[in-house]
Amino acid sequence: MTDSTRAALPLAFTLGDAAGIGPELIVRLFAEGLPHPAVVYGDIGALERTCRAMGLDDRLEIRAIDHPGQGTTGAVIGVLNRWQALPADLPCGREDPRAGRGAYEYLCHAIDDARAGLLRALVTAPLHKGAMHAGGIDYPGHTEILAERTGTTDYAMMLANDELRVLLVTIHIALADVPAAIDRMAELHAIRLAHLACRMAGIARPRIAVAGLNPHAGEGGVFGTEEARHIVPAIEQARAEGLDASGPWPGDTVFMRARKGEFDIVVAQYHDQGLIPVKYLGLDDGVNVTVGLPFVRTSVDHGTAFDIAGKGIADPASLRAAMRMALRMTQDTE
């Protein structure tokens, strides 16, 4: 598929967990007006109830559609749902297995249509892992579902905003399991994917900084040997392949250096090492990107926010940023 062909396809949003803030974020975003045709994979009743609760039912029409090509940019939210309808009395702000299972089903249907070449990109609203598990679906999160359903083995999570890009070597595993999950190939895959992510963002020659696992990047073996045994050999191989990779750099300073412009992206070793710096800069503009999939997927960098769900105060800024990044990453470059 050419860039121009893909750019003409509709953008897809998934509703996420209907008991969380996903419906409100999507309704607010559509009410603002979208720059490109879009479709929502989710529950039509949940969106209708949200529109009424927010006083937007006179401005937005929620319409069931049969094909993603029926998405619109106007005051109509086209909704695709190939799963059962959620009950009208589904409570807001509480873990519910029906909403958890629904979030999984909406995501799977959107993935299948994206793989079939029917969508420009996929933008996901937050799901709730506990509700999803209660609904009989045992995955750590979006990333693992996306990877398995697309048959992708070489993938990574990247968090990005206007100041910082961070890609993770390990994702949703216990901290105690991280050292065993780090080896030369895992590091090399992450460096390659970091290079790919930056190229997709329009950076011709990405400068990739690799963070160390241990304090002071191991301090020459005093605080750990993972750097010398695994990380350094991977960096050397990446450089032999022509990639501008460097490190391992101490984790307490490398993100600051990247934010100041010394690097285009940081490869972090584990979840919190990489996500804390990005989220500290603010949730409003942060975007989660799954790198390595056969299509572009972006997402908000926050959760379902059950504490404010249904109160009409959720801010769609991160979803808006995710939409804009998805459009930039799939723009026609011909």
PDB file of N, CA and C in Angstrom, residues 164-210:
ATOM      1  N   LEU A 164      10.508  14.762  24.522  1.00  0.00           N
ATOM      2  CA  LEU A 164      11.227  13.528  24.832  1.00  0.00           C
ATOM      3  C   LEU A 164      10.584  12.332  24.149  1.00  0.00           C
ATOM      4  N   ARG A 165      11.431  11.437  23.629  1.00  0.00           N
ATOM      5  CA  ARG A 165      10.982  10.141  23.118  1.00  0.00           C
ATOM      6  C   ARG A 165      11.714   9.059  23.897  1.00  0.00           C
ATOM      7  N   VAL A 166      10.957   8.065  24.356  1.00  0.00           N
ATOM      8  CA  VAL A 166      11.548   6.978  25.130  1.00  0.00           C
ATOM      9  C   VAL A 166      10.984   5.649  24.626  1.00  0.00           C
ATOM     10  N   LEU A 167      11.850   4.710  24.320  1.00  0.00           N
ATOM     11  CA  LEU A 167      11.443   3.378  23.893  1.00  0.00           C
ATOM     12  C   LEU A 167      11.947   2.366  24.912  1.00  0.00           C
ATOM     13  N   LEU A 168      11.128   1.356  25.225  1.00  0.00           N
ATOM     14  CA  LEU A 168      11.434   0.411  26.294  1.00  0.00           C
ATOM     15  C   LEU A 168      11.974  -0.920  25.770  1.00  0.00           C
ATOM     16  N   VAL A 169      12.972  -1.448  26.469  1.00  0.00           N
ATOM     17  CA  VAL A 169      13.482  -2.796  26.169  1.00  0.00           C
ATOM     18  C   VAL A 169      12.530  -3.838  26.744  1.00  0.00           C
ATOM     19  N   THR A 170      12.145  -3.692  27.998  1.00  0.00           N
ATOM     20  CA  THR A 170      11.153  -4.565  28.624  1.00  0.00           C
ATOM     21  C   THR A 170       9.932  -3.730  28.955  1.00  0.00           C
ATOM     22  N   ILE A 171       8.769  -4.372  29.019  1.00  0.00           N
ATOM     23  CA  ILE A 171       7.545  -3.583  29.191  1.00  0.00           C
ATOM     24  C   ILE A 171       6.837  -3.986  30.485  1.00  0.00           C
ATOM     25  N   HIS A 172       5.824  -4.814  30.383  1.00  0.00           N
ATOM     26  CA  HIS A 172       4.985  -5.141  31.545  1.00  0.00           C
ATOM     27  C   HIS A 172       5.453  -6.426  32.218  1.00  0.00           C
ATOM     28  N   ILE A 173       6.580  -6.341  32.897  1.00  0.00           N
ATOM     29  CA  ILE A 173       7.067  -7.465  33.690  1.00  0.00           C
ATOM     30  C   ILE A 173       7.515  -6.935  35.050  1.00  0.00           C
ATOM     31  N   ALA A 174       7.584  -7.830  36.018  1.00  0.00           N
ATOM     32  CA  ALA A 174       8.019  -7.428  37.354  1.00  0.00           C
ATOM     33  C   ALA A 174       9.453  -6.913  37.321  1.00  0.00           C
ATOM     34  N   LEU A 175       9.739  -5.945  38.161  1.00  0.00           N
ATOM     35  CA  LEU A 175      11.089  -5.378  38.207  1.00  0.00           C
ATOM     36  C   LEU A 175      12.124  -6.455  38.512  1.00  0.00           C
ATOM     37  N   ALA A 176      11.765  -7.410  39.354  1.00  0.00           N
ATOM     38  CA  ALA A 176      12.694  -8.488  39.704  1.00  0.00           C
ATOM     39  C   ALA A 176      13.057  -9.349  38.506  1.00  0.00           C
ATOM     40  N   ASP A 177      12.213  -9.340  37.458  1.00  0.00           N
ATOM     41  CA  ASP A 177      12.460 -10.168  36.274  1.00  0.00           C
ATOM     42  C   ASP A 177      13.208  -9.427  35.172  1.00  0.00           C
ATOM     43  N   VAL A 178      13.430  -8.138  35.347  1.00  0.00           N
ATOM     44  CA  VAL A 178      14.042  -7.343  34.279  1.00  0.00           C
ATOM     45  C   VAL A 178      15.468  -7.783  33.944  1.00  0.00           C
ATOM     46  N   PRO A 179      16.376  -7.959  34.923  1.00  0.00           N
ATOM     47  CA  PRO A 179      17.747  -8.335  34.548  1.00  0.00           C
ATOM     48  C   PRO A 179      17.832  -9.595  33.694  1.00  0.00           C
ATOM     49  N   ALA A 180      17.002 -10.591  34.004  1.00  0.00           N
ATOM     50  CA  ALA A 180      17.044 -11.834  33.228  1.00  0.00           C
ATOM     51  C   ALA A 180      16.498 -11.651  31.826  1.00  0.00           C
ATOM     52  N   ALA A 181      15.645 -10.619  31.623  1.00  0.00           N
ATOM     53  CA  ALA A 181      15.050 -10.390  30.311  1.00  0.00           C
ATOM     54  C   ALA A 181      15.939  -9.563  29.397  1.00  0.00           C
ATOM     55  N   ILE A 182      17.027  -9.052  29.952  1.00  0.00           N
ATOM     56  CA  ILE A 182      17.924  -8.212  29.167  1.00  0.00           C
ATOM     57  C   ILE A 182      19.069  -9.061  28.632  1.00  0.00           C
ATOM     58  N   ASP A 183      19.183  -9.080  27.313  1.00  0.00           N
ATOM     59  CA  ASP A 183      20.341  -9.717  26.676  1.00  0.00           C
ATOM     60  C   ASP A 183      20.714  -8.906  25.438  1.00  0.00           C
ATOM     61  N   ARG A 184      21.761  -9.330  24.761  1.00  0.00           N
ATOM     62  CA  ARG A 184      22.263  -8.545  23.627  1.00  0.00           C
ATOM     63  C   ARG A 184      21.206  -8.373  22.546  1.00  0.00           C
ATOM     64  N   MET A 185      20.475  -9.439  22.220  1.00  0.00           N
ATOM     65  CA  MET A 185      19.499  -9.346  21.147  1.00  0.00           C
ATOM     66  C   MET A 185      18.315  -8.468  21.530  1.00  0.00           C
ATOM     67  N   ALA A 186      17.875  -8.539  22.782  1.00  0.00           N
ATOM     68  CA  ALA A 186      16.787  -7.674  23.218  1.00  0.00           C
ATOM     69  C   ALA A 186      17.190  -6.203  23.109  1.00  0.00           C
ATOM     70  N   GLU A 187      18.422  -5.914  23.493  1.00  0.00           N
ATOM     71  CA  GLU A 187      18.936  -4.549  23.381  1.00  0.00           C
ATOM     72  C   GLU A 187      19.032  -4.115  21.923  1.00  0.00           C
ATOM     73  N   LEU A 188      19.550  -4.995  21.087  1.00  0.00           N
ATOM     74  CA  LEU A 188      19.728  -4.657  19.674  1.00  0.00           C
ATOM     75  C   LEU A 188      18.376  -4.432  19.001  1.00  0.00           C
ATOM     76  N   HIS A 189      17.397  -5.275  19.307  1.00  0.00           N
ATOM     77  CA  HIS A 189      16.056  -5.084  18.748  1.00  0.00           C
ATOM     78  C   HIS A 189      15.500  -3.727  19.149  1.00  0.00           C
ATOM     79  N   ALA A 190      15.666  -3.356  20.414  1.00  0.00           N
ATOM     80  CA  ALA A 190      15.148  -2.079  20.893  1.00  0.00           C
ATOM     81  C   ALA A 190      15.838  -0.909  20.192  1.00  0.00           C
ATOM     82  N   ILE A 191      17.136  -0.999  19.993  1.00  0.00           N
ATOM     83  CA  ILE A 191      17.869   0.072  19.313  1.00  0.00           C
ATOM     84  C   ILE A 191      17.394   0.202  17.870  1.00  0.00           C
ATOM     85  N   ARG A 192      17.225  -0.923  17.201  1.00  0.00           N
ATOM     86  CA  ARG A 192      16.733  -0.883  15.819  1.00  0.00           C
ATOM     87  C   ARG A 192      15.341  -0.276  15.736  1.00  0.00           C
ATOM     88  N   LEU A 193      14.479  -0.642  16.676  1.00  0.00           N
ATOM     89  CA  LEU A 193      13.122  -0.104  16.674  1.00  0.00           C
ATOM     90  C   LEU A 193      13.115   1.381  17.025  1.00  0.00           C
ATOM     91  N   ALA A 194      14.017   1.806  17.890  1.00  0.00           N
ATOM     92  CA  ALA A 194      14.136   3.230  18.194  1.00  0.00           C
ATOM     93  C   ALA A 194      14.530   4.010  16.940  1.00  0.00           C
ATOM     94  N   HIS A 195      15.439   3.444  16.170  1.00  0.00           N
ATOM     95  CA  HIS A 195      15.839   4.060  14.901  1.00  0.00           C
ATOM     96  C   HIS A 195      14.638   4.151  13.960  1.00  0.00           C
ATOM     97  N   LEU A 196      13.879   3.058  13.858  1.00  0.00           N
ATOM     98  CA  LEU A 196      12.696   3.032  12.997  1.00  0.00           C
ATOM     99  C   LEU A 196      11.676   4.068  13.439  1.00  0.00           C
ATOM    100  N   ALA A 197      11.423   4.158  14.735  1.00  0.00           N
ATOM    101  CA  ALA A 197      10.435   5.108  15.242  1.00  0.00           C
ATOM    102  C   ALA A 197      10.810   6.544  14.894  1.00  0.00           C
ATOM    103  N   CYS A 198      12.066   6.872  15.032  1.00  0.00           N
ATOM    104  CA  CYS A 198      12.522   8.221  14.705  1.00  0.00           C
ATOM    105  C   CYS A 198      12.435   8.499  13.206  1.00  0.00           C
ATOM    106  N   ARG A 199      12.758   7.504  12.397  1.00  0.00           N
ATOM    107  CA  ARG A 199      12.637   7.675  10.947  1.00  0.00           C
ATOM    108  C   ARG A 199      11.182   7.927  10.563  1.00  0.00           C
ATOM    109  N   MET A 200      10.260   7.212  11.210  1.00  0.00           N
ATOM    110  CA  MET A 200       8.834   7.424  10.943  1.00  0.00           C
ATOM    111  C   MET A 200       8.394   8.818  11.370  1.00  0.00           C
ATOM    112  N   ALA A 201       9.119   9.403  12.311  1.00  0.00           N
ATOM    113  CA  ALA A 201       8.810  10.761  12.762  1.00  0.00           C
ATOM    114  C   ALA A 201       9.491  11.819  11.898  1.00  0.00           C
ATOM    115  N   GLY A 202      10.206  11.386  10.870  1.00  0.00           N
ATOM    116  CA  GLY A 202      10.831  12.311   9.940  1.00  0.00           C
ATOM    117  C   GLY A 202      12.260  12.695  10.260  1.00  0.00           C
ATOM    118  N   ILE A 203      12.896  11.982  11.196  1.00  0.00           N
ATOM    119  CA  ILE A 203      14.294  12.266  11.557  1.00  0.00           C
ATOM    120  C   ILE A 203      15.211  11.433  10.660  1.00  0.00           C
ATOM    121  N   ALA A 204      16.025  12.083   9.871  1.00  0.00           N
ATOM    122  CA  ALA A 204      16.828  11.387   8.864  1.00  0.00           C
ATOM    123  C   ALA A 204      17.890  10.487   9.477  1.00  0.00           C
ATOM    124  N   ARG A 205      18.599  10.985  10.483  1.00  0.00           N
ATOM    125  CA  ARG A 205      19.650  10.188  11.130  1.00  0.00           C
ATOM    126  C   ARG A 205      19.464  10.265  12.640  1.00  0.00           C
ATOM    127  N   PRO A 206      18.676   9.395  13.197  1.00  0.00           N
ATOM    128  CA  PRO A 206      18.364   9.462  14.627  1.00  0.00           C
ATOM    129  C   PRO A 206      19.584   9.242  15.516  1.00  0.00           C
ATOM    130  N   ARG A 207      19.673  10.020  16.573  1.00  0.00           N
ATOM    131  CA  ARG A 207      20.704   9.865  17.592  1.00  0.00           C
ATOM    132  C   ARG A 207      20.082   9.115  18.770  1.00  0.00           C
ATOM    133  N   ILE A 208      20.542   7.911  18.992  1.00  0.00           N
ATOM    134  CA  ILE A 208      19.922   7.004  19.951  1.00  0.00           C
ATOM    135  C   ILE A 208      20.797   6.875  21.185  1.00  0.00           C
ATOM    136  N   ALA A 209      20.264   7.236  22.340  1.00  0.00           N
ATOM    137  CA  ALA A 209      20.971   7.056  23.606  1.00  0.00           C
ATOM    138  C   ALA A 209      20.407   5.828  24.305  1.00  0.00           C
ATOM    139  N   VAL A 210      21.271   4.967  24.784  1.00  0.00           N
ATOM    140  CA  VAL A 210      20.845   3.763  25.498  1.00  0.00           C
ATOM    141  C   VAL A 210      21.148   3.955  26.985  1.00  0.00           C
TER     142      VAL A 210
END
